[in-house]
Amino acid sequence: MDDLVHPVTAEPALVDPFGRHVSYLRVSVTDRCDFRCTYCMAEHMTFLPKRDLLSLEELDRLCSAFVAKGVRKLRITGGEPLVRKNILWLFQQLSRHLGDRLDELTLTTNGSQLAKYARELKAAGVERINVSLDTLNPAKFKAITRWGDFAQVMAGIDAAEAAGLSVKLNAVALKGVNEDEIGDLLAFAHGRGFDLTLIETMPMGDIGEDRTDHYLPLSIVRARLMDRWTLEDIAFRTGGPARYVRVKETGGKIGFITPMTHNFCESCNRVRLTCTGTLYMCLGQDDAADLRMPLRASSDDAPLMDAIDEAIARKPKGHDFVIDRRTKQPAVARHMSVTGG
Ligand code: SAM
Ligand code: SF4
C-alpha cells in the first residue's frame, strides 16, 4: 500500500509520527460485565449511563471509518462484549468489510455467553477468538471472577470449538493465586489445540485493593515452566505485543505479554476505542481524542476523518507503566474494561 493514502478509499493512511502504521483497532462496546475479576474491577462498579454509549449503528460507522483509513483488523472487546444487547448485529454489519479491506474481525470474551453465540459469531465471519481463563479450579475461578461460573465458561469454550472457531486462551499471571497452575493451564490449552497467552497485571483503575500484592513478573513464570517443558524461541508474531515460544513436548505456542518488564511499544500498530467514542492512542497513557462529537456533528464523514487523523498524529512513543509503591495509585486511572485490554 502507498504510505500516504488508502488505494481504494483515497483516505490518508494512518501513520503516526514515529512511522508506525495503525492497522489494528480494538473496540470496547460496553464497560459493563457479568464478572467482577479482582484485578480488573472493584466489586461495586459505577458504570456509564446508557445514554452516553454510542449506538451500534454509530459503532459500525466509526469502525467503518477506520477500515476506510486502512485498519485491517478489528477486535471487539469490553467489559464483556457479548452482554451488550443485540451485539451480533454489529458483527454481522462489520463482516461486510471482510475479504475486502478487512483481514480479521475478532473478539475477546470471558466466555460466559459463548454457548449462546458461538455458532452465530462463526456465521458472521469470526474465525478466531480469545477467551480469558485464569484457572482450571472452579473454586478459584469463583474467587477471581467473583460472579463467574466455571462450568458455564467451559461449556462456552466447548461450543466455540464445536462451531469451528479457533480459540486462544488468555491468562493473567497472579502471584499467590494461579502461579502454581500455569503449567496445568498450558497442558490443558495445548491438549485442546489452543494457544495460550500469559499477561502481567497492569496498574489500571482503582480496584479497591493493592495490585502489587499479586504482581508476578513473567520472567519468573517462564523460568518455572522451563523446569517442566522445553521452550523454543520462534519468530512467530501476530503484530501484537506478545512474544511467542513453542513448547517442544506439545507443539503448541505460548505467548508472553510483559508490559511491566519489557516495553513493546516500538512496533505498536493499534489504537483503542471506548463505547462512548473516545479514542486512546496508547493503553498506558491518559491522552485521548473525542470522536463522538465529530461523529454526531454531521452525517458527512469528513469531520470524523479529520479528527481521526489528528488523533493519530498525537500517538505517543510508548507507555511507562509504573506502580507508585508509596501511594499505591494505579499508573492509569481508567479501568481495563474501558478500553478492553
Ligand atoms: N471481558 C472480556 C475478557 O475478560 O476477556 C474482555 C475484556 S477484558 C478487560 C480483556 C483482557 O484484559 C482479559 O484477558 C483480562 O484478563 C485482561 N485484564 C483485565 N484487567 C487487567 C489488568 N489490570 N492487567 C492485565 N490484564 C487485565
Ligand atoms: Fe469482566 Fe473481562 Fe474485566 Fe473480568 S477481565 S471483569 S471478564 S471485563
CSV table of C-alpha atoms and ligand atoms in Angstrom, one decimal:
chain,number,residue,atom,x,y,z
A,1,MET,CA,0.0,0.0,0.0
A,2,ASP,CA,1.1,3.5,-0.7
A,3,ASP,CA,2.4,5.1,2.6
A,4,LEU,CA,0.2,8.2,2.3
A,5,VAL,CA,-3.3,7.2,1.0
A,6,HIS,CA,-5.5,4.2,1.0
A,7,PRO,CA,-5.5,2.8,-2.5
A,8,VAL,CA,-9.3,2.3,-2.7
A,9,THR,CA,-10.8,4.9,-0.4
A,10,ALA,CA,-8.1,7.6,-1.1
A,11,GLU,CA,-8.2,8.4,2.6
A,12,PRO,CA,-4.9,9.4,4.1
A,13,ALA,CA,-3.5,6.2,5.7
A,14,LEU,CA,-2.9,6.1,9.5
A,15,VAL,CA,0.8,6.6,10.1
A,16,ASP,CA,1.9,8.1,13.4
A,17,PRO,CA,4.8,10.5,14.0
A,18,PHE,CA,7.1,7.5,14.7
A,19,GLY,CA,6.3,5.9,11.3
A,20,ARG,CA,4.1,3.2,12.8
A,21,HIS,CA,1.2,2.2,10.6
A,22,VAL,CA,-2.0,1.9,12.6
A,23,SER,CA,-3.7,-1.2,11.2
A,24,TYR,CA,-5.5,-2.6,14.2
A,25,LEU,CA,-8.5,-1.1,16.1
A,26,ARG,CA,-9.8,-2.6,19.4
A,27,VAL,CA,-13.3,-1.5,20.3
A,28,SER,CA,-14.8,-1.7,23.7
A,29,VAL,CA,-18.5,-2.0,23.0
A,30,THR,CA,-19.6,-1.8,26.7
A,31,ASP,CA,-17.9,-1.1,30.0
A,32,ARG,CA,-20.3,-3.5,31.7
A,33,CYS,CA,-19.6,-7.1,32.6
A,34,ASP,CA,-21.2,-10.1,34.1
A,35,PHE,CA,-18.0,-10.9,36.0
A,36,ARG,CA,-16.0,-8.8,38.5
A,37,CYS,CA,-12.5,-10.1,38.1
A,38,THR,CA,-10.5,-8.9,41.1
A,39,TYR,CA,-7.6,-7.5,39.1
A,40,CYS,CA,-9.9,-5.7,36.6
A,41,MET,CA,-12.8,-4.2,38.6
A,42,ALA,CA,-14.0,-3.3,42.1
A,43,GLU,CA,-17.0,-5.4,43.2
A,44,HIS,CA,-19.3,-2.4,43.2
A,45,MET,CA,-18.5,-0.5,40.0
A,46,THR,CA,-20.3,2.5,38.7
A,47,PHE,CA,-20.9,2.1,35.0
A,48,LEU,CA,-21.6,4.7,32.4
A,49,PRO,CA,-25.2,5.8,32.0
A,50,LYS,CA,-26.6,4.0,28.9
A,51,ARG,CA,-27.4,7.3,27.2
A,52,ASP,CA,-23.6,8.0,27.0
A,53,LEU,CA,-23.0,4.9,24.9
A,54,LEU,CA,-22.6,5.0,21.1
A,55,SER,CA,-25.4,3.1,19.4
A,56,LEU,CA,-24.5,0.0,17.5
A,57,GLU,CA,-25.1,2.0,14.3
A,58,GLU,CA,-22.7,4.6,15.4
A,59,LEU,CA,-20.1,2.0,16.3
A,60,ASP,CA,-20.5,0.5,12.9
A,61,ARG,CA,-20.0,3.9,11.3
A,62,LEU,CA,-16.9,4.6,13.4
A,63,CYS,CA,-15.3,1.2,12.8
A,64,SER,CA,-16.0,1.5,9.1
A,65,ALA,CA,-14.3,4.9,9.0
A,66,PHE,CA,-11.2,3.3,10.5
A,67,VAL,CA,-11.4,0.5,7.9
A,68,ALA,CA,-11.6,3.1,5.1
A,69,LYS,CA,-8.4,4.5,6.5
A,70,GLY,CA,-6.5,1.2,6.4
A,71,VAL,CA,-7.3,-0.6,9.6
A,72,ARG,CA,-7.3,-4.3,8.7
A,73,LYS,CA,-8.0,-5.9,12.0
A,74,LEU,CA,-10.9,-5.2,14.3
A,75,ARG,CA,-11.2,-6.7,17.8
A,76,ILE,CA,-14.5,-6.3,19.7
A,77,THR,CA,-14.0,-6.3,23.4
A,78,GLY,CA,-15.3,-4.7,26.6
A,79,GLY,CA,-16.2,-5.1,29.5
A,80,GLU,CA,-17.9,-8.2,28.3
A,81,PRO,CA,-18.8,-7.6,24.7
A,82,LEU,CA,-21.3,-10.4,24.5
A,83,VAL,CA,-23.5,-8.9,27.2
A,84,ARG,CA,-24.3,-5.8,25.0
A,85,LYS,CA,-27.8,-6.1,23.7
A,86,ASN,CA,-28.0,-7.1,20.0
A,87,ILE,CA,-24.2,-7.2,19.7
A,88,LEU,CA,-24.5,-9.9,17.0
A,89,TRP,CA,-25.9,-7.2,14.7
A,90,LEU,CA,-22.6,-5.3,14.9
A,91,PHE,CA,-20.6,-8.4,13.9
A,92,GLN,CA,-23.0,-9.1,11.0
A,93,GLN,CA,-22.6,-5.5,9.8
A,94,LEU,CA,-18.9,-5.3,10.1
A,95,SER,CA,-18.4,-8.6,8.3
A,96,ARG,CA,-19.3,-6.8,5.0
A,97,HIS,CA,-15.7,-5.5,5.0
A,98,LEU,CA,-14.1,-9.0,5.4
A,99,GLY,CA,-12.2,-10.3,2.4
A,100,ASP,CA,-12.1,-6.8,1.0
A,101,ARG,CA,-10.5,-4.1,3.2
A,102,LEU,CA,-10.6,-6.1,6.5
A,103,ASP,CA,-8.5,-9.2,7.2
A,104,GLU,CA,-9.9,-10.1,10.5
A,105,LEU,CA,-12.9,-9.5,12.7
A,106,THR,CA,-12.4,-11.0,16.1
A,107,LEU,CA,-13.4,-10.9,19.8
A,108,THR,CA,-12.0,-11.1,23.3
A,109,THR,CA,-14.5,-12.6,25.8
A,110,ASN,CA,-14.8,-14.1,29.2
A,111,GLY,CA,-16.7,-17.0,27.6
A,112,SER,CA,-19.9,-16.8,29.7
A,113,GLN,CA,-22.1,-16.2,26.7
A,114,LEU,CA,-20.3,-18.3,24.1
A,115,ALA,CA,-22.6,-21.3,24.3
A,116,LYS,CA,-25.3,-18.9,23.1
A,117,TYR,CA,-23.4,-17.0,20.4
A,118,ALA,CA,-20.5,-19.2,19.1
A,119,ARG,CA,-22.3,-20.5,16.0
A,120,GLU,CA,-23.7,-17.1,15.0
A,121,LEU,CA,-20.3,-15.5,15.5
A,122,LYS,CA,-18.8,-18.0,13.2
A,123,ALA,CA,-21.6,-17.5,10.7
A,124,ALA,CA,-20.9,-13.7,10.8
A,125,GLY,CA,-17.3,-14.3,9.7
A,126,VAL,CA,-15.4,-14.5,13.0
A,127,GLU,CA,-12.7,-17.1,12.7
A,128,ARG,CA,-10.6,-16.7,15.9
A,129,ILE,CA,-11.5,-15.7,19.4
A,130,ASN,CA,-9.6,-15.0,22.6
A,131,VAL,CA,-11.1,-16.4,25.8
A,132,SER,CA,-9.9,-15.3,29.2
A,133,LEU,CA,-9.3,-18.1,31.6
A,134,ASP,CA,-7.0,-17.7,34.6
A,135,THR,CA,-7.6,-21.1,36.4
A,136,LEU,CA,-9.0,-24.6,36.0
A,137,ASN,CA,-10.1,-24.8,39.6
A,138,PRO,CA,-13.8,-23.9,39.9
A,139,ALA,CA,-13.5,-22.5,43.4
A,140,LYS,CA,-10.5,-20.4,42.5
A,141,PHE,CA,-12.4,-19.3,39.3
A,142,LYS,CA,-15.2,-18.0,41.6
A,143,ALA,CA,-12.7,-16.2,43.8
A,144,ILE,CA,-11.0,-14.5,40.9
A,145,THR,CA,-14.1,-13.6,38.9
A,146,ARG,CA,-16.4,-13.1,41.9
A,147,TRP,CA,-19.5,-13.6,39.8
A,148,GLY,CA,-18.4,-16.1,37.1
A,149,ASP,CA,-19.4,-19.7,36.7
A,150,PHE,CA,-16.6,-22.1,35.7
A,151,ALA,CA,-18.9,-24.7,34.1
A,152,GLN,CA,-20.6,-22.1,32.0
A,153,VAL,CA,-17.3,-20.8,30.6
A,154,MET,CA,-16.2,-24.4,29.9
A,155,ALA,CA,-19.4,-25.0,28.0
A,156,GLY,CA,-18.8,-21.8,26.1
A,157,ILE,CA,-15.3,-23.0,25.1
A,158,ASP,CA,-16.7,-26.3,24.0
A,159,ALA,CA,-19.4,-24.5,21.9
A,160,ALA,CA,-16.7,-22.3,20.3
A,161,GLU,CA,-14.7,-25.3,19.4
A,162,ALA,CA,-17.7,-27.2,18.0
A,163,ALA,CA,-18.7,-24.1,15.9
A,164,GLY,CA,-15.2,-24.2,14.3
A,165,LEU,CA,-13.8,-21.1,16.0
A,166,SER,CA,-10.1,-21.2,16.6
A,167,VAL,CA,-9.7,-20.4,20.4
A,168,LYS,CA,-6.7,-18.8,22.1
A,169,LEU,CA,-6.7,-18.7,25.9
A,170,ASN,CA,-5.5,-15.6,27.8
A,171,ALA,CA,-4.5,-15.9,31.5
A,172,VAL,CA,-3.3,-13.2,33.8
A,173,ALA,CA,-0.5,-14.5,36.0
A,174,LEU,CA,-1.3,-13.7,39.6
A,175,LYS,CA,1.1,-14.2,42.5
A,176,GLY,CA,-0.3,-16.3,45.2
A,177,VAL,CA,-3.4,-17.0,43.1
A,178,ASN,CA,-2.8,-19.1,40.0
A,179,GLU,CA,1.0,-19.1,39.8
A,180,ASP,CA,1.1,-22.8,40.8
A,181,GLU,CA,-1.3,-23.6,38.0
A,182,ILE,CA,0.3,-22.1,34.9
A,183,GLY,CA,1.8,-25.4,33.8
A,184,ASP,CA,-1.6,-27.1,34.1
A,185,LEU,CA,-3.2,-24.3,32.1
A,186,LEU,CA,-0.6,-24.8,29.4
A,187,ALA,CA,-1.2,-28.6,29.4
A,188,PHE,CA,-5.0,-28.0,29.1
A,189,ALA,CA,-4.7,-25.4,26.4
A,190,HIS,CA,-2.3,-27.3,24.2
A,191,GLY,CA,-4.1,-30.6,24.9
A,192,ARG,CA,-7.2,-29.0,23.2
A,193,GLY,CA,-5.1,-27.4,20.4
A,194,PHE,CA,-5.4,-23.9,21.8
A,195,ASP,CA,-2.5,-21.4,22.1
A,196,LEU,CA,-2.1,-19.8,25.5
A,197,THR,CA,-1.0,-16.2,26.2
A,198,LEU,CA,0.1,-15.1,29.6
A,199,ILE,CA,-0.3,-11.5,30.7
A,200,GLU,CA,1.2,-9.5,33.6
A,201,THR,CA,-1.2,-7.5,35.7
A,202,MET,CA,-1.2,-3.9,34.7
A,203,PRO,CA,-1.9,-1.0,37.1
A,204,MET,CA,-5.1,0.3,35.6
A,205,GLY,CA,-8.1,1.7,37.6
A,206,ASP,CA,-8.9,1.5,41.2
A,207,ILE,CA,-9.9,-2.0,42.2
A,208,GLY,CA,-10.4,-1.5,45.9
A,209,GLU,CA,-7.2,-3.4,46.8
A,210,ASP,CA,-3.4,-3.3,46.3
A,211,ARG,CA,-2.5,-4.8,43.0
A,212,THR,CA,1.2,-5.0,43.7
A,213,ASP,CA,0.3,-7.9,46.1
A,214,HIS,CA,-0.4,-10.1,43.0
A,215,TYR,CA,2.0,-8.8,40.5
A,216,LEU,CA,4.1,-11.6,39.1
A,217,PRO,CA,6.8,-11.0,36.5
A,218,LEU,CA,6.5,-13.4,33.6
A,219,SER,CA,10.3,-13.8,33.6
A,220,ILE,CA,9.7,-15.9,36.8
A,221,VAL,CA,6.8,-17.8,35.2
A,222,ARG,CA,8.9,-18.6,32.2
A,223,ALA,CA,11.8,-19.9,34.2
A,224,ARG,CA,9.5,-22.1,36.2
A,225,LEU,CA,7.8,-23.5,33.1
A,226,MET,CA,11.3,-24.5,31.8
A,227,ASP,CA,11.5,-26.9,34.7
A,228,ARG,CA,8.7,-28.9,33.1
A,229,TRP,CA,8.8,-28.1,29.4
A,230,THR,CA,11.2,-27.3,26.7
A,231,LEU,CA,10.5,-23.7,25.4
A,232,GLU,CA,11.9,-23.0,21.9
A,233,ASP,CA,12.1,-19.4,20.7
A,234,ILE,CA,10.2,-18.8,17.4
A,235,ALA,CA,9.9,-15.8,15.1
A,236,PHE,CA,6.1,-16.1,15.1
A,237,ARG,CA,4.4,-12.7,15.7
A,238,THR,CA,0.9,-11.6,15.4
A,239,GLY,CA,1.7,-7.9,15.1
A,240,GLY,CA,0.7,-7.6,18.8
A,241,PRO,CA,2.8,-7.3,21.9
A,242,ALA,CA,3.1,-11.0,22.7
A,243,ARG,CA,6.4,-12.8,22.3
A,244,TYR,CA,5.9,-16.4,21.5
A,245,VAL,CA,7.7,-19.6,22.2
A,246,ARG,CA,6.9,-23.2,21.0
A,247,VAL,CA,6.6,-25.9,23.7
A,248,LYS,CA,8.5,-28.8,22.2
A,249,GLU,CA,6.6,-31.5,24.1
A,250,THR,CA,3.1,-30.3,22.9
A,251,GLY,CA,3.9,-28.5,19.7
A,252,GLY,CA,1.7,-25.6,20.9
A,253,LYS,CA,2.6,-22.0,21.3
A,254,ILE,CA,2.7,-19.8,24.4
A,255,GLY,CA,2.8,-16.1,24.3
A,256,PHE,CA,4.1,-13.7,26.9
A,257,ILE,CA,2.7,-10.1,27.2
A,258,THR,CA,5.1,-8.2,29.5
A,259,PRO,CA,4.1,-4.6,29.7
A,260,MET,CA,5.7,-4.2,33.1
A,261,THR,CA,9.1,-5.9,32.5
A,262,HIS,CA,9.5,-5.3,28.8
A,263,ASN,CA,8.3,-2.3,26.8
A,264,PHE,CA,6.8,-3.5,23.5
A,265,CYS,CA,5.8,-0.1,22.1
A,266,GLU,CA,8.3,0.2,19.2
A,267,SER,CA,6.1,-2.0,17.0
A,268,CYS,CA,2.7,-0.9,18.3
A,269,ASN,CA,0.2,-0.9,15.4
A,270,ARG,CA,-3.0,-0.3,17.4
A,271,VAL,CA,-5.4,2.2,18.9
A,272,ARG,CA,-8.4,1.7,21.2
A,273,LEU,CA,-11.9,3.0,21.0
A,274,THR,CA,-14.3,3.1,24.0
A,275,CYS,CA,-18.0,2.6,23.9
A,276,THR,CA,-18.5,6.4,24.2
A,277,GLY,CA,-16.4,7.1,21.2
A,278,THR,CA,-13.2,8.1,23.0
A,279,LEU,CA,-10.0,7.0,21.2
A,280,TYR,CA,-7.0,6.1,23.3
A,281,MET,CA,-3.8,6.1,21.3
A,282,CYS,CA,-1.9,4.2,23.9
A,283,LEU,CA,-3.1,1.7,26.5
A,284,GLY,CA,-0.7,3.1,29.1
A,285,GLN,CA,-1.4,6.8,28.7
A,286,ASP,CA,-4.3,9.0,29.5
A,287,ASP,CA,-4.3,11.2,26.4
A,288,ALA,CA,-7.4,10.6,24.3
A,289,ALA,CA,-9.5,12.1,21.4
A,290,ASP,CA,-13.2,12.5,21.4
A,291,LEU,CA,-14.6,11.1,18.2
A,292,ARG,CA,-18.3,11.1,19.3
A,293,MET,CA,-18.6,14.8,18.7
A,294,PRO,CA,-17.4,14.8,15.1
A,295,LEU,CA,-19.4,11.6,14.5
A,296,ARG,CA,-22.6,13.2,15.7
A,297,ALA,CA,-21.9,16.6,14.2
A,298,SER,CA,-22.5,15.6,10.6
A,299,SER,CA,-23.7,12.7,8.5
A,300,ASP,CA,-20.8,13.5,6.3
A,301,ASP,CA,-17.7,11.6,7.4
A,302,ALA,CA,-15.2,14.4,6.6
A,303,PRO,CA,-15.0,15.9,10.2
A,304,LEU,CA,-14.7,12.4,11.6
A,305,MET,CA,-11.9,11.5,9.3
A,306,ASP,CA,-10.1,14.8,10.2
A,307,ALA,CA,-10.5,14.0,13.9
A,308,ILE,CA,-9.0,10.5,13.4
A,309,ASP,CA,-6.0,12.0,11.6
A,310,GLU,CA,-5.4,14.5,14.3
A,311,ALA,CA,-5.6,11.8,17.0
A,312,ILE,CA,-3.1,9.5,15.2
A,313,ALA,CA,-0.7,12.5,14.9
A,314,ARG,CA,-0.7,12.5,18.7
A,315,LYS,CA,0.0,8.8,19.2
A,316,PRO,CA,2.8,8.7,21.9
A,317,LYS,CA,6.0,6.9,21.5
A,318,GLY,CA,5.2,4.5,24.3
A,319,HIS,CA,3.8,3.7,27.8
A,320,ASP,CA,5.5,3.9,31.1
A,321,PHE,CA,3.6,1.6,33.5
A,322,VAL,CA,4.9,2.1,36.9
A,323,ILE,CA,3.1,1.4,40.1
A,324,ASP,CA,3.7,4.2,42.6
A,325,ARG,CA,4.7,2.0,45.5
A,326,ARG,CA,4.3,4.8,48.0
A,327,THR,CA,0.8,6.0,47.1
A,328,LYS,CA,-0.2,2.6,45.5
A,329,GLN,CA,-2.0,4.6,42.9
A,330,PRO,CA,-2.6,3.0,39.5
A,331,ALA,CA,-0.5,4.3,36.7
A,332,VAL,CA,-3.6,4.8,34.6
A,333,ALA,CA,-6.8,6.0,36.2
A,334,ARG,CA,-9.3,4.2,33.9
A,335,HIS,CA,-10.1,0.5,34.2
A,336,MET,CA,-9.1,-2.1,31.7
A,337,SER,CA,-12.8,-2.6,31.0
A,338,VAL,CA,-13.0,0.9,29.4
A,339,THR,CA,-10.5,0.0,26.6
A,340,GLY,CA,-10.8,-3.7,26.7
A,341,GLY,CA,-7.1,-4.6,27.1
B,1,SAM,N1,-14.4,-9.4,29.4
B,1,SAM,C1,-13.5,-9.8,28.3
B,1,SAM,C2,-12.5,-10.8,28.9
B,1,SAM,O1,-12.3,-10.9,30.1
B,1,SAM,O2,-11.8,-11.4,28.1
B,1,SAM,C3,-12.8,-8.7,27.5
B,1,SAM,C4,-12.4,-7.5,28.2
B,1,SAM,S1,-11.0,-7.8,29.4
B,1,SAM,C5,-10.8,-6.2,30.0
B,1,SAM,C6,-9.7,-8.1,28.3
B,1,SAM,C7,-8.5,-8.8,29.0
B,1,SAM,O3,-7.9,-7.9,29.9
B,1,SAM,C8,-8.7,-10.0,29.7
B,1,SAM,O4,-7.9,-11.1,29.2
B,1,SAM,C9,-8.4,-9.7,31.2
B,1,SAM,O5,-7.8,-10.8,31.8
B,1,SAM,C10,-7.3,-8.6,30.9
B,1,SAM,N2,-7.2,-7.7,32.1
B,1,SAM,C11,-8.2,-7.0,32.8
B,1,SAM,N3,-7.6,-6.2,33.7
B,1,SAM,C12,-6.3,-6.4,33.6
B,1,SAM,C13,-5.2,-5.8,34.3
B,1,SAM,N4,-5.4,-4.9,35.3
B,1,SAM,N5,-3.9,-6.2,33.9
B,1,SAM,C14,-3.8,-7.1,32.9
B,1,SAM,N6,-4.8,-7.7,32.2
B,1,SAM,C15,-6.0,-7.3,32.6
B,2,SF4,FE1,-15.1,-8.6,33.0
B,2,SF4,FE2,-13.1,-9.2,31.4
B,2,SF4,FE3,-12.8,-7.4,33.4
B,2,SF4,FE4,-13.1,-9.9,34.0
B,2,SF4,S1,-11.4,-9.1,32.9
B,2,SF4,S2,-14.2,-8.2,35.0
B,2,SF4,S3,-14.5,-10.7,32.5
B,2,SF4,S4,-14.1,-7.2,31.6
